[in-house]
Short mmCIF file of C-alpha atoms (C1' of nucleotides) in Angstrom, two decimals:
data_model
loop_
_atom_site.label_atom_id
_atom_site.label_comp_id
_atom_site.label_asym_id
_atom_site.label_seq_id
_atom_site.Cartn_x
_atom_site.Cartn_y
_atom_site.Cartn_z
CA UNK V 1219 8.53 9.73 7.13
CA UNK V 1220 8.37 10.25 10.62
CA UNK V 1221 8.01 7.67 13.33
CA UNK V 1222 8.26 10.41 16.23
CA UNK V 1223 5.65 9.69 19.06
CA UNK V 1224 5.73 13.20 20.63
CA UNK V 1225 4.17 13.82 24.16
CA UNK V 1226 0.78 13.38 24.40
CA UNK V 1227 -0.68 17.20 24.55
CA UNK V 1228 -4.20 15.59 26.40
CA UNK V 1229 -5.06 19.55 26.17
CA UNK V 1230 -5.57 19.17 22.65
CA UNK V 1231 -7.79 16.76 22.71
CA UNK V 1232 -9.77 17.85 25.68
CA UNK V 1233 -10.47 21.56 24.05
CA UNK V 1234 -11.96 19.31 21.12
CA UNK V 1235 -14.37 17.31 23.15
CA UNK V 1236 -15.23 20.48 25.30
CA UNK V 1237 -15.86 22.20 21.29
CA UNK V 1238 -18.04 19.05 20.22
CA UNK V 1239 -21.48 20.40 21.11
CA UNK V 1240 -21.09 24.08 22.15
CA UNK V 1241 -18.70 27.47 20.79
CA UNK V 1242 -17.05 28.54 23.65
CA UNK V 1243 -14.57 31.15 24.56
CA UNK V 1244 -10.74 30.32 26.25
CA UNK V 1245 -12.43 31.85 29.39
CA UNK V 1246 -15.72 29.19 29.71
CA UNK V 1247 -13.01 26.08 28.99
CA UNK V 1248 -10.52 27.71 31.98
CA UNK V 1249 -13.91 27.28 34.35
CA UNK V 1250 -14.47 23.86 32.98
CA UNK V 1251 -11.42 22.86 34.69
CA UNK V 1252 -13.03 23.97 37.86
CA UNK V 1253 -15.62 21.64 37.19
CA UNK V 1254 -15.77 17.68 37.29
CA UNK V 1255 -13.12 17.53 34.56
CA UNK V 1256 -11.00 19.23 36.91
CA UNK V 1257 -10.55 16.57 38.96
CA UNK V 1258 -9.07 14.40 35.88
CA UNK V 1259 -7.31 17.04 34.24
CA UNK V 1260 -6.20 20.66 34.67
CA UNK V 1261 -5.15 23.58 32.99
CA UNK V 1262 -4.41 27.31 33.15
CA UNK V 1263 -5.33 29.92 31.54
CA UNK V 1264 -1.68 30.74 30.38
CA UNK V 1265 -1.86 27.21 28.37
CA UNK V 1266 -5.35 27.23 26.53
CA UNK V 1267 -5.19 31.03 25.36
CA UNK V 1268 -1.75 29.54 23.19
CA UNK V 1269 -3.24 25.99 22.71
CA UNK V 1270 -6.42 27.81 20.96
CA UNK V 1271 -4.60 29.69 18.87
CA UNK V 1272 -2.52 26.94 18.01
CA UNK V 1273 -5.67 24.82 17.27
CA UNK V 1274 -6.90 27.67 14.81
CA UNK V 1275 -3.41 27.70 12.89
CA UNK V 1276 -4.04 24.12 12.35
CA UNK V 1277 -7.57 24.45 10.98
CA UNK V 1278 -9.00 22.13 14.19
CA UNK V 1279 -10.85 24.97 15.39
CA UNK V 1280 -12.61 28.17 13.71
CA UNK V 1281 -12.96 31.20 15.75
CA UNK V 1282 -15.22 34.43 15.90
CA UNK V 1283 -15.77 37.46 18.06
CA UNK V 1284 -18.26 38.91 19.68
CA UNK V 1285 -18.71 42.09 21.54
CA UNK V 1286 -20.29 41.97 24.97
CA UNK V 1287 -21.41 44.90 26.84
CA UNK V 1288 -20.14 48.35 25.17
CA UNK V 1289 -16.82 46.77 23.55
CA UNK V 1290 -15.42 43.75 25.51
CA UNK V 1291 -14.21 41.33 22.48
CA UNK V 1292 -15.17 37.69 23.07
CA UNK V 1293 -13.73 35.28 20.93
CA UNK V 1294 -15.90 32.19 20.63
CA UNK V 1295 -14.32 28.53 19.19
CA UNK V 1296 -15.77 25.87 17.20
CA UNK V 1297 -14.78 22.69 16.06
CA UNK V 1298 -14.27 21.99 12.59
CA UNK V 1299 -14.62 18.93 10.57
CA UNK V 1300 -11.14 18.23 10.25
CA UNK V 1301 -10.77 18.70 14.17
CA UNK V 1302 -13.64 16.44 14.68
CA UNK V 1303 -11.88 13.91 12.47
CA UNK V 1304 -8.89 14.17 14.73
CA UNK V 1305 -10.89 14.20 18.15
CA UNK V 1306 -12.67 11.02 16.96
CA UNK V 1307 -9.61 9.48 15.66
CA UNK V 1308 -7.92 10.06 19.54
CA UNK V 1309 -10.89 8.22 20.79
CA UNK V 1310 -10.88 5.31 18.53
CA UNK V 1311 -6.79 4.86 19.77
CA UNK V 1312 -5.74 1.78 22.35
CA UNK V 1313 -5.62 3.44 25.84
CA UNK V 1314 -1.54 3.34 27.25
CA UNK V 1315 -0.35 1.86 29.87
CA UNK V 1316 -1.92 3.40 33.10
CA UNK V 1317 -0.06 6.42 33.98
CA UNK V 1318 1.27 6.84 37.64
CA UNK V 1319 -0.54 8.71 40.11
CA UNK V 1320 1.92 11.73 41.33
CA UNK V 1321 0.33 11.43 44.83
CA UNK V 1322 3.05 13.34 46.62
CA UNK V 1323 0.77 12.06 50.04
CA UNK V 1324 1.58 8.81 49.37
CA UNK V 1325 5.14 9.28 48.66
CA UNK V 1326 6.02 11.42 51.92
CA UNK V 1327 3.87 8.52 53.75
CA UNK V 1328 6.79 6.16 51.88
CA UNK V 1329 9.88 8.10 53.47
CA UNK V 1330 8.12 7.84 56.89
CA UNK V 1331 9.38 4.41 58.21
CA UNK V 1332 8.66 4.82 61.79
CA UNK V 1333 5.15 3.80 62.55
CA UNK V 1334 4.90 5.52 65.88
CA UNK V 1335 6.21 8.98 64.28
CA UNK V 1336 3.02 11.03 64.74
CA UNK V 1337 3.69 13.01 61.59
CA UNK V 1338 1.60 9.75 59.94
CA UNK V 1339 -1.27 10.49 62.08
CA UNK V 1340 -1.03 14.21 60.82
CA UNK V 1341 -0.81 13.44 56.98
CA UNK V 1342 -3.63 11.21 57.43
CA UNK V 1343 -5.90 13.56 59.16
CA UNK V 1344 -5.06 16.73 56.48
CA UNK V 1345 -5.43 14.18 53.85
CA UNK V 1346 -9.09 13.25 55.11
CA UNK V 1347 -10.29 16.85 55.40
CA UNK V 1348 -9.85 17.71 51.47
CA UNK V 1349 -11.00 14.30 50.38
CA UNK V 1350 -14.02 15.00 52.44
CA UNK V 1351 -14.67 18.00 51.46
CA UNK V 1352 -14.37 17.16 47.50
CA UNK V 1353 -16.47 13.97 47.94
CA UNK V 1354 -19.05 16.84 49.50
CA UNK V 1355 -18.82 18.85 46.20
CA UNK V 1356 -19.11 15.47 44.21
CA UNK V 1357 -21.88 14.51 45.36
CA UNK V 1358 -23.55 17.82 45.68
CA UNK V 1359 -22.89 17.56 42.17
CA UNK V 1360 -24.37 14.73 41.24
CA UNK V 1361 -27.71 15.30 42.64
CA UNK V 1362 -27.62 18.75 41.02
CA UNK V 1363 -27.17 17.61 37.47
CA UNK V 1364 -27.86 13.44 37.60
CA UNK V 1365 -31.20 13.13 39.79
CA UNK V 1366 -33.22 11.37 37.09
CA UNK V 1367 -31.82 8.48 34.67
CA UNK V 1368 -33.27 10.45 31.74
CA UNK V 1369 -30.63 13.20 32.88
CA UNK V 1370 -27.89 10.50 33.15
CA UNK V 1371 -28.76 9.23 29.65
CA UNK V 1372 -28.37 12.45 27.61
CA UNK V 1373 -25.17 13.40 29.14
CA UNK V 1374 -23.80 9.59 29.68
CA UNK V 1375 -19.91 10.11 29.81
CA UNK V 1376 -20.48 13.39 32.22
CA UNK V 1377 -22.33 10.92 34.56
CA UNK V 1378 -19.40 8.40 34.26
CA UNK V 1379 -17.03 10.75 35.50
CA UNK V 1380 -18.78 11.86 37.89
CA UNK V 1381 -19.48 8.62 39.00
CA UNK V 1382 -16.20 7.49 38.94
CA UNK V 1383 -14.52 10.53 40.72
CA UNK V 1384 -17.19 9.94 43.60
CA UNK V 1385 -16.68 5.98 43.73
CA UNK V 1386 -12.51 7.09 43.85
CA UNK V 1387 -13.06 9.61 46.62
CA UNK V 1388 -15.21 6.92 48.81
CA UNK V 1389 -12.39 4.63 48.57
CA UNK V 1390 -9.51 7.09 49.36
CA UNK V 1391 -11.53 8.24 52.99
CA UNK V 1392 -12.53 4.53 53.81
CA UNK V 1393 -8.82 3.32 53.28
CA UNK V 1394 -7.76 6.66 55.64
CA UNK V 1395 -10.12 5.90 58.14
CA UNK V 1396 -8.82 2.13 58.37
CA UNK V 1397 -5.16 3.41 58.93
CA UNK V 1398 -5.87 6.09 61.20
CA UNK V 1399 -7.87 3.52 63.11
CA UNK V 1400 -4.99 1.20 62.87
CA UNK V 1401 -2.50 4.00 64.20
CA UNK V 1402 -4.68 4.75 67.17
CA UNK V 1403 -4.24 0.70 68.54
CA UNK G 1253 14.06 38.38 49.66
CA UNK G 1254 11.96 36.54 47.03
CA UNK G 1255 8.69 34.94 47.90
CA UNK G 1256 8.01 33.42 44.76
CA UNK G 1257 6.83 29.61 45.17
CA UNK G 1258 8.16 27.32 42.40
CA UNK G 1259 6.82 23.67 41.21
CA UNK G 1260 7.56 21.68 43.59
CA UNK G 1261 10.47 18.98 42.17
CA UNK G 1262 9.14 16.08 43.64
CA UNK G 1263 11.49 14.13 42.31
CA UNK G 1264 14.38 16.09 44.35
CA UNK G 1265 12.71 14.48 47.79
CA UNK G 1266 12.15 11.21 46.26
CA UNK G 1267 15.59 11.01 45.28
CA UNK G 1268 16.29 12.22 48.72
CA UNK G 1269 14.00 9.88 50.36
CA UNK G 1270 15.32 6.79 48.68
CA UNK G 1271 19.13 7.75 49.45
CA UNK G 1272 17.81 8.00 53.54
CA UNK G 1273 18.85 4.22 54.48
CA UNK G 1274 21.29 2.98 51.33
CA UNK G 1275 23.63 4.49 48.80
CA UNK G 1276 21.99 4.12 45.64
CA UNK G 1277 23.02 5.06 42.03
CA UNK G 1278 21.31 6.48 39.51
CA UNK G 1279 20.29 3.34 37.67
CA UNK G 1280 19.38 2.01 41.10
CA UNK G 1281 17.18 5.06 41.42
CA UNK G 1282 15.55 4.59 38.21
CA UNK G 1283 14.74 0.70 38.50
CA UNK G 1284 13.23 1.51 41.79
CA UNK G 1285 10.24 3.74 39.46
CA UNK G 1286 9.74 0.09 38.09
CA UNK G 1287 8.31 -1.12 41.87
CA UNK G 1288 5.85 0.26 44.12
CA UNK G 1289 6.65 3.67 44.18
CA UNK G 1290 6.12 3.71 40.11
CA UNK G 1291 2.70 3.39 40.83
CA UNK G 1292 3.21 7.04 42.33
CA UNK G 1293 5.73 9.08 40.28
CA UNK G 1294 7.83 7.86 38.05
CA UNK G 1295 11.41 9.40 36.28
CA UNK G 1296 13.36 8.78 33.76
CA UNK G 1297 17.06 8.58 33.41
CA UNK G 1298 17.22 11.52 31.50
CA UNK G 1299 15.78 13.21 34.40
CA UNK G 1300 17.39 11.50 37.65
CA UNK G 1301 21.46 11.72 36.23
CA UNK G 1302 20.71 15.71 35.98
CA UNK G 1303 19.33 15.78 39.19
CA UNK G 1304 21.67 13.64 41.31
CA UNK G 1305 24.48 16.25 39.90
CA UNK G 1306 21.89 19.36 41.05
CA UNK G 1307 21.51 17.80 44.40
CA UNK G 1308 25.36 16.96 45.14
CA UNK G 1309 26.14 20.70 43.92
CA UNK G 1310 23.27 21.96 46.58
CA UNK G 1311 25.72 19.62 48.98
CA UNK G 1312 22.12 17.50 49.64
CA UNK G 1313 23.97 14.62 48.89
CA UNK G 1314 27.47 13.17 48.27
CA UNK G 1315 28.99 11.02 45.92
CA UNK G 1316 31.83 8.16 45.15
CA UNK G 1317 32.81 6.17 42.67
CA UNK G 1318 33.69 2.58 42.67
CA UNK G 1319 34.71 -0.43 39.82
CA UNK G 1320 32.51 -2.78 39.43
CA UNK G 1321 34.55 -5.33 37.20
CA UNK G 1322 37.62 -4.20 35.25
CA UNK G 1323 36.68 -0.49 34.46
CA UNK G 1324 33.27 0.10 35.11
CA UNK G 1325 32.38 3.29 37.15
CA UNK G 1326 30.04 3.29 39.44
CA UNK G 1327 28.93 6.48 41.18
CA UNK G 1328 27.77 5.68 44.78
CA UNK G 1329 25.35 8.71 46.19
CA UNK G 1330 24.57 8.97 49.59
CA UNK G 1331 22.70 11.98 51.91
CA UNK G 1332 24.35 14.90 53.42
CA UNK G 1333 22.76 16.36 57.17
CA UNK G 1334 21.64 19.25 55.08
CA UNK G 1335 19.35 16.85 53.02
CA UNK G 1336 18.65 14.75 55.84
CA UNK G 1337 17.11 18.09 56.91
CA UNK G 1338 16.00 19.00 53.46
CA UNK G 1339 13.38 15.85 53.24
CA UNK G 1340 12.27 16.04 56.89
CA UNK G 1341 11.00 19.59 56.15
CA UNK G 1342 9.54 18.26 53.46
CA UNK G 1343 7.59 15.60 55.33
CA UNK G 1344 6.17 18.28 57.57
CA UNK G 1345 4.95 20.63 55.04
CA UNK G 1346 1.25 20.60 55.05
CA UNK G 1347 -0.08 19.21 51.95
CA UNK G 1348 -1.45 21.03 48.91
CA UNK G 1349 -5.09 20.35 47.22
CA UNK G 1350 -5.12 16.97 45.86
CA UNK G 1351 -4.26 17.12 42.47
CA UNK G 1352 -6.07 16.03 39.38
CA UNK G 1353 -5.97 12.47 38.37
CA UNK G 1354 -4.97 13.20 34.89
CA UNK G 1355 -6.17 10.40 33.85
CA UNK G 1356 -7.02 10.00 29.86
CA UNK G 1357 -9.35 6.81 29.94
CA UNK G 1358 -11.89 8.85 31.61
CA UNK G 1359 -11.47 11.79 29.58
CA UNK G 1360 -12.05 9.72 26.68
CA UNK G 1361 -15.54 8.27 28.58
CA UNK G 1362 -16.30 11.97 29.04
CA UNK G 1363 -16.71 12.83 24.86
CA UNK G 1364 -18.26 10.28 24.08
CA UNK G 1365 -21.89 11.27 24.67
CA UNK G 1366 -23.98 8.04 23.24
CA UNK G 1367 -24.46 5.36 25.77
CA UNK G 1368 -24.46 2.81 22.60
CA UNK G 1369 -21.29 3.59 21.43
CA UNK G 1370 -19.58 0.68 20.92
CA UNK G 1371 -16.37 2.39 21.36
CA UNK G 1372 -17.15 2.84 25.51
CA UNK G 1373 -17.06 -0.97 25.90
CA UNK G 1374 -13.72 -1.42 24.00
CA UNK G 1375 -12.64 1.41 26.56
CA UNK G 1376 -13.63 -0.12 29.33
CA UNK G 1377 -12.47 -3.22 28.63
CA UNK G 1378 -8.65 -2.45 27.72
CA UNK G 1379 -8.80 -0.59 31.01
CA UNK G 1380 -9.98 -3.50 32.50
CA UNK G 1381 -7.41 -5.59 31.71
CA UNK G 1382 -4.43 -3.11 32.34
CA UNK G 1383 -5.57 -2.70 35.72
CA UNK G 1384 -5.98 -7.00 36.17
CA UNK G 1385 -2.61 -6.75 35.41
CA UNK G 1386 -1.05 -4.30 37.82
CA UNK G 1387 -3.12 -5.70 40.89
CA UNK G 1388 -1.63 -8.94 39.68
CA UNK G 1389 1.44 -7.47 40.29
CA UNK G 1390 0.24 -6.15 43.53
CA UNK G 1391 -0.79 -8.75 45.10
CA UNK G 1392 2.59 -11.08 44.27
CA UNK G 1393 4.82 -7.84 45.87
CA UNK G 1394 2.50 -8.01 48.65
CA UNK G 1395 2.86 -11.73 49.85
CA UNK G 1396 6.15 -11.56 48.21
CA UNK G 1397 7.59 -8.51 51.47
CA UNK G 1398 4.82 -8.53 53.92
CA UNK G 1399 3.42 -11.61 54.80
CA UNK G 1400 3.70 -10.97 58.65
CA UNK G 1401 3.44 -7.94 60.51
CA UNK G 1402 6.79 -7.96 62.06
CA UNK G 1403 7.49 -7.26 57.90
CA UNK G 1404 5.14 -5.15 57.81
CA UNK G 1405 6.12 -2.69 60.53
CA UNK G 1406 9.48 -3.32 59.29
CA UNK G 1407 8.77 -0.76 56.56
CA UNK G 1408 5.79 0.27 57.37
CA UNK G 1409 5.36 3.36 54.82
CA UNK G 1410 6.42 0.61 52.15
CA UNK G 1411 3.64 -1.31 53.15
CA UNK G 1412 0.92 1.30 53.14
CA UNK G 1413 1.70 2.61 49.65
CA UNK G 1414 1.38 -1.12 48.63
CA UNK G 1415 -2.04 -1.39 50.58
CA UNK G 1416 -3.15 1.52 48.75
CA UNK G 1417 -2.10 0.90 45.59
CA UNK G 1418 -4.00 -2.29 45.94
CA UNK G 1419 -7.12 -0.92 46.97
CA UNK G 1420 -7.21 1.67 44.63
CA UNK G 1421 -7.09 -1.08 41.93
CA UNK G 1422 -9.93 -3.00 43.40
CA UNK G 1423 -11.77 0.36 43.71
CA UNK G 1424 -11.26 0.52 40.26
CA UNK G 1425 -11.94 -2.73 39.08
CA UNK G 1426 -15.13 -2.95 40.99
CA UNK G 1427 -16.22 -0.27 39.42
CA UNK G 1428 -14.87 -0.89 35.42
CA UNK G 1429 -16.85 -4.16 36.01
CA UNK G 1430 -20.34 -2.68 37.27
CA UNK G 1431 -20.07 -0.16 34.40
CA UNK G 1432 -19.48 -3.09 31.82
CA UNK G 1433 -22.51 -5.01 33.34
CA UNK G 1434 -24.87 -1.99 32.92
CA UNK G 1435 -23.37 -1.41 29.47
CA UNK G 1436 -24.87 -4.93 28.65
CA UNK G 1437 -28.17 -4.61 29.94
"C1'" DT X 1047 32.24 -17.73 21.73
"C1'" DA X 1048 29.09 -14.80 19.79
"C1'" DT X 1049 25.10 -12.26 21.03
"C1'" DA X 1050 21.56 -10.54 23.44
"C1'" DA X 1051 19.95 -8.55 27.61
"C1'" DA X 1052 20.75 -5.94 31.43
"C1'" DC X 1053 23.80 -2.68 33.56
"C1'" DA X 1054 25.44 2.07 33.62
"C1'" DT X 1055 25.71 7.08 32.46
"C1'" DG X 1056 25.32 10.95 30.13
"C1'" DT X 1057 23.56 15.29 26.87
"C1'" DA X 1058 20.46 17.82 23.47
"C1'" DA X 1059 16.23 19.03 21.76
"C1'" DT X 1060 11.64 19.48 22.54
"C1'" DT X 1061 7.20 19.53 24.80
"C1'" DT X 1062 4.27 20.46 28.56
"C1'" DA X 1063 2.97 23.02 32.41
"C1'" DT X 1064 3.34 26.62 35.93
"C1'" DT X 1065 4.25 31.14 37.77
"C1'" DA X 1066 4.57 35.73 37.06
"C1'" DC X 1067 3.72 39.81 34.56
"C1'" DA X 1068 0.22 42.64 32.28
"C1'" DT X 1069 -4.13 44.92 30.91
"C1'" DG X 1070 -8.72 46.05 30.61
"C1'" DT X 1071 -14.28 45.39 30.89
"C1'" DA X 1072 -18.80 44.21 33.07
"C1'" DA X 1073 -21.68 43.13 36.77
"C1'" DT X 1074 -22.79 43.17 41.55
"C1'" DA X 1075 -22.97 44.54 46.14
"C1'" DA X 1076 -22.09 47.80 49.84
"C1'" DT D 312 -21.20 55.65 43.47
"C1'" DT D 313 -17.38 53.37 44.50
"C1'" DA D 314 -15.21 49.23 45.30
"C1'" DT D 315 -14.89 44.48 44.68
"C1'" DT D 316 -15.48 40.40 42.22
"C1'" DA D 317 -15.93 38.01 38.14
"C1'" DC D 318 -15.20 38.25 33.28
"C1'" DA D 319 -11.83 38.18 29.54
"C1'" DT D 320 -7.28 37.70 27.14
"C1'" DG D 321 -2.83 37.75 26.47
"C1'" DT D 322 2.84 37.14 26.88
"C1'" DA D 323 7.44 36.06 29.12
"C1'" DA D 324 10.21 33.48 31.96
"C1'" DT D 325 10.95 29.38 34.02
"C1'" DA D 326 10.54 24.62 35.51
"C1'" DA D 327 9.46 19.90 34.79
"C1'" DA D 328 9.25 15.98 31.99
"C1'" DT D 329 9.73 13.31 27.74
"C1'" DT D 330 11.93 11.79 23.58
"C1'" DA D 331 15.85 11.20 21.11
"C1'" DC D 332 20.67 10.87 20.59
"C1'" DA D 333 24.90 8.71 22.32
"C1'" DT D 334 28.33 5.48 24.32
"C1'" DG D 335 30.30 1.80 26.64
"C1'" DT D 336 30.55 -2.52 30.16
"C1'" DT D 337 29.12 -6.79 32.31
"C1'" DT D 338 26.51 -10.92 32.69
"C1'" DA D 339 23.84 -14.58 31.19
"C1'" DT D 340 22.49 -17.66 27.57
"C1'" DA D 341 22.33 -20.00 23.33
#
DNA sequence: TATAAACATGTAATTTATTACATGTAATAA
DNA sequence: TTATTACATGTAATAAATTACATGTTTATA
């Protein structure tokens, strides 16, 4: 018997969901990460090719290969019953506590203790730019895919996400705009 | 001459960081990932003992032991100038992309595709109350070390990770509770 | 005064994730 | 038509982080 709680492995599970509705190939799932899931979870390339293969060993995932183009081997993935057993079951368990953020932005703010030290200003400004410009690509997104609420409906838990990244990215810019206000008094 | 770019070892500046104004030891260290800056990164012991060696033999920082009691040893650790240097170039790298979120709840949201699923409710309210709890916590630390703004400025990176931290959770709560109320309409 | 909780420190094994190394095809644009 | 970009798949080495194993002291409390 064996009580072991090993590490998570979110990949896993993610690969699964991604498999659900639609074979796809270690390449499509490494551009899924540069897509909205991206922004809750990534991986590279160097971890899914393994992870798939590791999937396939233990009968989560079937695999088969096509050729594209004169001989270029693609090797398509689907979900089996046994790995949509085990996606559903990771669903159906209690969420963990909250994990912390690893915002290394926050932390260097931390270690500055000197309000007048005009690094703060600095890290505040560089830290607005890329939130702006991924709340720019959020919501580019979201008219893009989400315009009606028949679209939002048939693809509920991408809207969510979406949703939530964009509601997450407002917050971040209006709480950096307060301080660097603040820091200019 | 080697150009390659490593992860980055957070952890090494934190520990860094923390050691800037007191001698801490590595159980001081760790109880500290139980506080504000938990919400950020956290360690575990298993991780910070190895490191505090790593970082005295890179003479970043120095140690000394003392008895607490009759024969307990405590070892004392304390910053060198070469890692007072260390963590100010540190503070003035620019920063990187923002990384993902990594965040499993949403994940979760993300496969499941029916908007009736019971299951998304459960989810959302679990969430719910994890995150009641931690701005709970907030809050308390917040009145508890800042309630003026001589406090405040005092430690002012402490206090703006705090501020954060709490509006991040009312960011999210706001939101976990709209989502519910649609759920139930 | 026993005992439980918190203090205090470490190593080993394992998992997870990143960087670097490596190779080749197909489609597109100049 | 050539060059560049995107497509496509892998492994090796390394770093980062977690879990498990391990031991002992001090303080508070029942």
């Amino acid at each position: 018997m064996d009580f072991t709680i090993w590490q998570k492995n979110t990949l896993k599970f993610i690969i699964l969901g991604l498999l659900k509705h639609n074979e796809l190939t270690g390449y499509d799932i490494k551009k899924l990460f540069n897509c909205e899931i991206g922004d809750f979870w990534q991986a590279k390339h160097s971890q899914i090719y393994p992870e798939l293969k590791k999937l396939e060993e233990e009968k989560l995932i079937s695999s088969h290969i096509e050729i594209s183009g004169k001989k270029l081997e693609k090797t398509f993935y689907n979900i089996t019953a046994t790995g949509l057993t085990t996606l559903n079951n990771w669903l159906t368990e209690p969420q963990d506590k909250i994990p912390p953020t690893r915002d290394d932005f926050t932390l260097k703010l931390y270690f500055i203790d000197d309000k007048n030290n005009p690094r703060i200003e600095e890290l505040f400004a560089e830290e607005r730019l890329q939130h702006e410009e991924k709340l720019n690509y959020l919501t580019t997104r979201m008219t893009e895919l989400f315009s009606s609420t028949e679209k939002q409906k048939a693809h509920y838990g991408h809207y969510l996400i979406l949703k939530k990244a964009i509601i997450r990215e407002k917050a971040q810019l209006n709480w950096l705009n307060d301080e660097l206000n603040n820091i200019n008094k």
